[in-house]
Tab-separated table of N, CA, C and O in Angstrom:
chain	number	residue	atom	x	y	z
A	99	UNK	N	66.225	48.336	102.746
A	99	UNK	CA	67.203	49.357	102.873
A	99	UNK	C	66.479	50.771	102.884
A	99	UNK	O	65.715	50.980	101.842
A	100	UNK	N	66.666	51.509	103.939
A	100	UNK	CA	66.003	52.883	103.956
A	100	UNK	C	64.521	52.899	103.778
A	100	UNK	O	64.015	53.772	103.301
A	101	UNK	N	63.938	51.883	104.344
A	101	UNK	CA	62.459	51.855	104.280
A	101	UNK	C	61.808	52.653	105.391
A	101	UNK	O	60.626	53.186	105.191
A	102	UNK	N	62.364	52.850	106.517
A	102	UNK	CA	61.768	53.433	107.641
A	102	UNK	C	61.729	54.947	107.504
A	102	UNK	O	62.782	55.569	107.160
A	103	UNK	N	60.610	55.590	107.712
A	103	UNK	CA	60.495	57.013	107.860
A	103	UNK	C	60.281	57.824	106.620
A	103	UNK	O	60.308	59.062	106.648
A	104	UNK	N	60.042	57.220	105.538
A	104	UNK	CA	59.782	57.980	104.241
A	104	UNK	C	58.308	58.019	104.016
A	104	UNK	O	57.692	59.112	104.285
A	105	UNK	N	57.761	56.989	103.666
A	105	UNK	CA	56.263	56.833	103.523
A	105	UNK	C	55.889	55.415	103.836
A	105	UNK	O	56.769	54.496	103.911
A	106	UNK	N	54.648	55.219	104.244
A	106	UNK	CA	54.165	53.779	104.372
A	106	UNK	C	54.183	53.264	102.909
A	106	UNK	O	53.679	53.917	102.019
A	107	UNK	N	54.652	52.066	102.812
A	107	UNK	CA	54.795	51.501	101.476
A	107	UNK	C	53.752	50.353	101.247
A	107	UNK	O	53.671	49.442	102.052
A	108	UNK	N	53.032	50.434	100.148
A	108	UNK	CA	52.189	49.354	99.721
A	108	UNK	C	53.087	48.194	99.461
A	108	UNK	O	54.145	48.244	98.778
A	109	UNK	N	52.588	46.953	99.802
A	109	UNK	CA	53.300	45.777	99.503
A	109	UNK	C	52.329	44.854	98.720
A	109	UNK	O	51.082	45.205	98.632
A	110	UNK	N	52.760	43.802	98.117
A	110	UNK	CA	51.828	43.033	97.314
A	110	UNK	C	50.891	42.159	98.128
A	110	UNK	O	49.919	41.718	97.552
A	111	UNK	N	51.023	42.083	99.321
A	111	UNK	CA	50.183	41.155	100.170
A	111	UNK	C	48.806	41.792	100.476
A	111	UNK	O	48.706	42.952	100.705
A	112	UNK	N	47.808	40.852	100.446
A	112	UNK	CA	46.510	41.181	101.070
A	112	UNK	C	46.678	41.181	102.556
A	112	UNK	O	47.599	40.481	103.055
A	113	UNK	N	45.890	41.866	103.291
A	113	UNK	CA	45.949	41.965	104.753
A	113	UNK	C	45.093	40.952	105.461
A	113	UNK	O	43.977	40.731	105.076
A	114	UNK	N	45.646	40.292	106.427
A	114	UNK	CA	44.864	39.351	107.316
A	114	UNK	C	45.566	39.505	108.647
A	114	UNK	O	46.760	39.127	108.825
A	115	UNK	N	44.961	39.982	109.635
A	115	UNK	CA	45.571	40.250	110.982
A	115	UNK	C	46.071	39.023	111.614
A	115	UNK	O	46.931	39.002	112.501
A	116	UNK	N	45.493	37.851	111.221
A	116	UNK	CA	45.956	36.530	111.816
A	116	UNK	C	46.883	35.744	110.873
A	116	UNK	O	47.213	34.616	111.273
A	117	UNK	N	47.337	36.315	109.831
A	117	UNK	CA	48.109	35.625	108.822
A	117	UNK	C	49.349	34.874	109.378
A	117	UNK	O	49.681	33.814	109.031
A	118	UNK	N	50.135	35.625	110.244
A	118	UNK	CA	51.424	35.088	110.711
A	118	UNK	C	51.098	33.984	111.654
A	118	UNK	O	52.121	33.253	112.005
A	119	UNK	N	49.946	33.696	112.126
A	119	UNK	CA	49.732	32.581	112.990
A	119	UNK	C	49.725	31.304	112.200
A	119	UNK	O	49.948	30.220	112.797
A	120	UNK	N	49.520	31.263	110.847
A	120	UNK	CA	49.429	30.083	110.072
A	120	UNK	C	50.357	30.168	108.807
A	120	UNK	O	50.367	29.248	108.015
A	121	UNK	N	51.059	31.241	108.587
A	121	UNK	CA	51.849	31.404	107.431
A	121	UNK	C	53.126	30.577	107.502
A	121	UNK	O	53.555	30.083	108.496
A	122	UNK	N	53.711	30.327	106.243
A	122	UNK	CA	55.017	29.630	106.228
A	122	UNK	C	56.059	30.481	106.979
A	122	UNK	O	55.960	31.728	107.012
A	123	UNK	N	57.158	29.794	107.608
A	123	UNK	CA	58.058	30.435	108.337
A	123	UNK	C	58.963	31.324	107.410
A	123	UNK	O	59.277	32.474	107.714
A	124	UNK	N	59.362	30.759	106.283
A	124	UNK	CA	60.252	31.451	105.364
A	124	UNK	C	59.509	32.135	104.210
A	124	UNK	O	58.664	31.506	103.600
A	125	UNK	N	59.767	33.389	103.980
A	125	UNK	CA	59.264	34.171	102.831
A	125	UNK	C	57.690	34.038	102.676
A	125	UNK	O	57.237	33.660	101.638
A	126	UNK	N	56.985	34.391	103.720
A	126	UNK	CA	55.461	34.356	103.581
A	126	UNK	C	55.011	35.355	102.457
A	126	UNK	O	55.470	36.485	102.421
A	127	UNK	N	54.175	34.918	101.638
A	127	UNK	CA	53.641	35.769	100.514
A	127	UNK	C	52.349	36.462	100.801
A	127	UNK	O	51.861	37.188	99.998
A	128	UNK	N	51.743	36.202	101.975
A	128	UNK	CA	50.441	36.833	102.265
A	128	UNK	C	49.290	35.939	101.775
A	128	UNK	O	49.438	35.048	100.950
A	129	UNK	N	48.026	36.249	102.221
A	129	UNK	CA	46.913	35.512	101.754
A	129	UNK	C	46.712	35.718	100.280
A	129	UNK	O	47.123	36.696	99.724
A	130	UNK	N	45.949	34.788	99.647
A	130	UNK	CA	45.646	34.850	98.249
A	130	UNK	C	44.685	35.871	97.856
A	130	UNK	O	44.644	36.383	96.799
A	131	UNK	N	43.758	36.210	98.792
A	131	UNK	CA	42.655	37.159	98.580
A	131	UNK	C	42.420	37.933	99.789
A	131	UNK	O	42.975	37.699	100.891
A	132	UNK	N	41.645	39.112	99.683
A	132	UNK	CA	41.295	39.835	100.804
A	132	UNK	C	40.500	41.039	100.408
A	132	UNK	O	40.302	41.277	99.214
A	133	UNK	N	40.237	41.933	101.375
A	133	UNK	CA	39.515	43.178	101.071
A	133	UNK	C	40.333	44.360	101.230
A	133	UNK	O	40.127	45.362	100.600
A	134	UNK	N	41.442	44.249	101.969
A	134	UNK	CA	42.389	45.320	102.253
A	134	UNK	C	43.780	44.801	101.868
A	134	UNK	O	44.092	43.680	102.083
A	135	UNK	N	44.648	45.693	101.499
A	135	UNK	CA	46.065	45.466	101.253
A	135	UNK	C	46.883	45.852	102.423
A	135	UNK	O	46.535	46.643	103.242
A	136	UNK	N	48.082	45.335	102.501
A	136	UNK	CA	49.091	45.596	103.457
A	136	UNK	C	49.957	46.801	103.090
A	136	UNK	O	50.367	47.000	101.988
A	137	UNK	N	50.279	47.545	104.172
A	137	UNK	CA	51.298	48.636	104.065
A	137	UNK	C	52.366	48.315	105.196
A	137	UNK	O	52.003	47.755	106.128
A	138	UNK	N	53.570	48.743	104.914
A	138	UNK	CA	54.732	48.550	105.826
A	138	UNK	C	55.311	49.852	106.170
A	138	UNK	O	55.288	50.750	105.441
A	139	UNK	N	55.947	49.852	107.312
A	139	UNK	CA	56.713	50.970	107.899
A	139	UNK	C	55.823	52.090	108.212
A	139	UNK	O	54.661	51.921	108.558
A	140	UNK	N	56.333	53.359	108.042
A	140	UNK	CA	55.566	54.522	108.516
A	140	UNK	C	56.032	55.783	107.725
A	140	UNK	O	57.212	55.642	107.165
A	141	UNK	N	55.351	56.829	107.742
A	141	UNK	CA	55.680	58.028	107.021
A	141	UNK	C	56.517	58.869	107.841
A	141	UNK	O	56.755	58.732	109.035
A	142	UNK	N	57.114	59.941	107.208
A	142	UNK	CA	57.975	60.886	107.823
A	142	UNK	C	57.263	61.641	108.936
A	142	UNK	O	57.994	62.193	109.849
A	143	UNK	N	55.975	61.713	109.037
A	143	UNK	CA	55.329	62.440	110.036
A	143	UNK	C	54.827	61.592	111.216
A	143	UNK	O	54.058	61.996	112.037
A	144	UNK	N	55.316	60.282	111.318
A	144	UNK	CA	54.974	59.402	112.452
A	144	UNK	C	55.949	59.578	113.583
A	144	UNK	O	57.018	60.052	113.304
A	145	UNK	N	55.583	59.144	114.740
A	145	UNK	CA	56.558	59.202	115.873
A	145	UNK	C	57.546	57.988	115.759
A	145	UNK	O	57.289	56.998	115.013
A	146	UNK	N	58.629	58.052	116.406
A	146	UNK	CA	59.600	57.022	116.356
A	146	UNK	C	59.253	55.593	116.602
A	146	UNK	O	59.855	54.715	116.156
A	147	UNK	N	58.199	55.414	117.387
A	147	UNK	CA	57.688	54.020	117.759
A	147	UNK	C	57.041	53.418	116.587
A	147	UNK	O	56.908	52.201	116.584
A	148	UNK	N	56.580	54.164	115.599
A	148	UNK	CA	55.785	53.587	114.534
A	148	UNK	C	56.582	53.399	113.177
A	148	UNK	O	55.985	52.840	112.208
A	149	UNK	N	57.845	53.784	113.139
A	149	UNK	CA	58.496	53.720	111.834
A	149	UNK	C	59.228	52.447	111.544
A	149	UNK	O	59.831	52.302	110.551
A	150	UNK	N	59.175	51.426	112.505
A	150	UNK	CA	59.791	50.170	112.237
A	150	UNK	C	59.185	49.550	110.989
A	150	UNK	O	58.039	49.501	110.724
A	151	UNK	N	60.125	48.918	110.221
A	151	UNK	CA	59.660	48.268	108.899
A	151	UNK	C	58.826	47.051	109.146
A	151	UNK	O	58.118	46.589	108.275
A	152	UNK	N	58.813	46.613	110.404
A	152	UNK	CA	58.018	45.364	110.681
A	152	UNK	C	56.590	45.798	110.989
A	152	UNK	O	55.752	44.964	111.064
A	153	UNK	N	56.289	47.076	111.166
A	153	UNK	CA	54.990	47.477	111.421
A	153	UNK	C	54.083	47.285	110.088
A	153	UNK	O	54.567	47.555	109.073
A	154	UNK	N	52.912	46.747	110.301
A	154	UNK	CA	52.065	46.397	109.216
A	154	UNK	C	50.743	47.073	109.390
A	154	UNK	O	50.171	46.962	110.499
A	155	UNK	N	50.222	47.652	108.394
A	155	UNK	CA	48.906	48.364	108.434
A	155	UNK	C	47.969	47.793	107.322
A	155	UNK	O	48.470	47.227	106.385
A	156	UNK	N	46.699	48.100	107.420
A	156	UNK	CA	45.752	47.663	106.435
A	156	UNK	C	44.999	48.839	105.883
A	156	UNK	O	44.803	49.798	106.619
A	157	UNK	N	44.688	48.805	104.581
A	157	UNK	CA	43.923	49.910	104.068
A	157	UNK	C	43.290	49.420	102.658
A	157	UNK	O	43.824	48.506	102.100
A	158	UNK	N	42.213	50.094	102.307
A	158	UNK	CA	41.517	49.792	101.109
A	158	UNK	C	42.556	50.082	99.897
A	158	UNK	O	43.192	51.130	99.940
A	159	UNK	N	42.595	49.105	98.917
A	159	UNK	CA	43.667	49.357	97.846
A	159	UNK	C	43.318	50.519	96.969
A	159	UNK	O	44.191	51.065	96.308
A	160	UNK	N	42.103	51.007	96.942
A	160	UNK	CA	41.777	52.174	96.045
A	160	UNK	C	42.173	53.492	96.685
A	160	UNK	O	42.143	54.477	95.924
A	161	UNK	N	42.530	53.507	97.894
A	161	UNK	CA	42.850	54.799	98.585
A	161	UNK	C	44.353	55.153	98.439
A	161	UNK	O	45.209	54.305	98.972
A	162	UNK	N	44.600	56.299	97.909
A	162	UNK	CA	45.997	56.717	97.778
A	162	UNK	C	46.563	57.277	99.131
A	162	UNK	O	47.674	56.925	99.497
A	163	UNK	N	45.718	57.906	99.892
A	163	UNK	CA	46.148	58.412	101.169
A	163	UNK	C	47.234	59.482	101.112
A	163	UNK	O	47.713	59.859	100.009
A	164	UNK	N	47.528	60.043	102.232
A	164	UNK	CA	48.499	61.258	102.234
A	164	UNK	C	49.934	60.786	102.458
A	164	UNK	O	50.775	61.499	102.047
A	165	UNK	N	50.126	59.684	103.103
A	165	UNK	CA	51.518	59.315	103.395
A	165	UNK	C	51.807	57.907	102.975
A	165	UNK	O	52.518	57.131	103.618
A	166	UNK	N	51.343	57.535	101.780
A	166	UNK	CA	51.626	56.194	101.208
A	166	UNK	C	52.361	56.347	99.861
A	166	UNK	O	52.166	57.215	99.101
A	167	UNK	N	53.168	55.372	99.692
A	167	UNK	CA	53.964	55.308	98.452
A	167	UNK	C	54.183	53.801	98.045
A	167	UNK	O	53.564	52.963	98.509
A	168	UNK	N	55.149	53.693	97.157
A	168	UNK	CA	55.490	52.265	96.747
A	168	UNK	C	56.985	52.284	96.444
A	168	UNK	O	57.625	53.291	96.220
A	169	UNK	N	57.554	51.065	96.365
A	169	UNK	CA	58.932	50.904	96.057
A	169	UNK	C	59.051	49.976	94.946
A	169	UNK	O	58.417	48.934	94.839
A	170	UNK	N	59.798	50.336	93.911
A	170	UNK	CA	60.125	49.477	92.802
A	170	UNK	C	61.263	48.512	93.191
A	170	UNK	O	62.298	48.973	93.819
A	171	UNK	N	61.085	47.185	92.953
A	171	UNK	CA	62.097	46.257	93.410
A	171	UNK	C	62.298	45.201	92.382
A	171	UNK	O	61.373	44.981	91.566
A	172	UNK	N	63.407	44.533	92.329
A	172	UNK	CA	63.692	43.465	91.549
A	172	UNK	C	64.264	42.322	92.285
A	172	UNK	O	65.006	42.548	93.257
A	173	UNK	N	63.893	41.136	91.922
A	173	UNK	CA	64.429	39.912	92.661
A	173	UNK	C	65.986	39.903	92.533
A	173	UNK	O	66.473	40.101	91.438
A	174	UNK	N	66.681	39.755	93.606
A	174	UNK	CA	68.087	39.747	93.569
A	174	UNK	C	68.713	38.691	92.831
A	174	UNK	O	69.927	38.662	92.458
A	175	UNK	N	67.971	37.552	92.528
A	175	UNK	CA	68.491	36.454	91.861
A	175	UNK	C	68.359	36.475	90.330
A	175	UNK	O	68.733	35.678	89.622
A	176	UNK	N	67.628	37.558	89.858
A	176	UNK	CA	67.496	37.634	88.385
A	176	UNK	C	68.893	37.867	87.784
A	176	UNK	O	69.645	38.775	88.169
A	177	UNK	N	69.181	37.088	86.721
A	177	UNK	CA	70.379	37.421	85.966
A	177	UNK	C	71.591	36.582	86.556
A	177	UNK	O	72.673	36.781	86.086
A	178	UNK	N	71.396	35.836	87.610
A	178	UNK	CA	72.528	35.048	88.174
A	178	UNK	C	72.475	33.664	87.735
A	178	UNK	O	71.535	33.082	87.397
């Protein structure tokens, strides 16, 4: 919800440009290891073609960057 157009968001997944060719169909968790982490969506200063939440980028995990952030989330099934 409301992921598009705020900042690119770090996700827990390592980046592999070919991952979706062999990943599980449902709820892929990303590769177990890697050199770069994945980011999703796009920042407020991107053009309209780049803000889709399905867009995936890669970057070194030590780099904060200018338009990157994170989202705190909780599993929807906790407490049910």
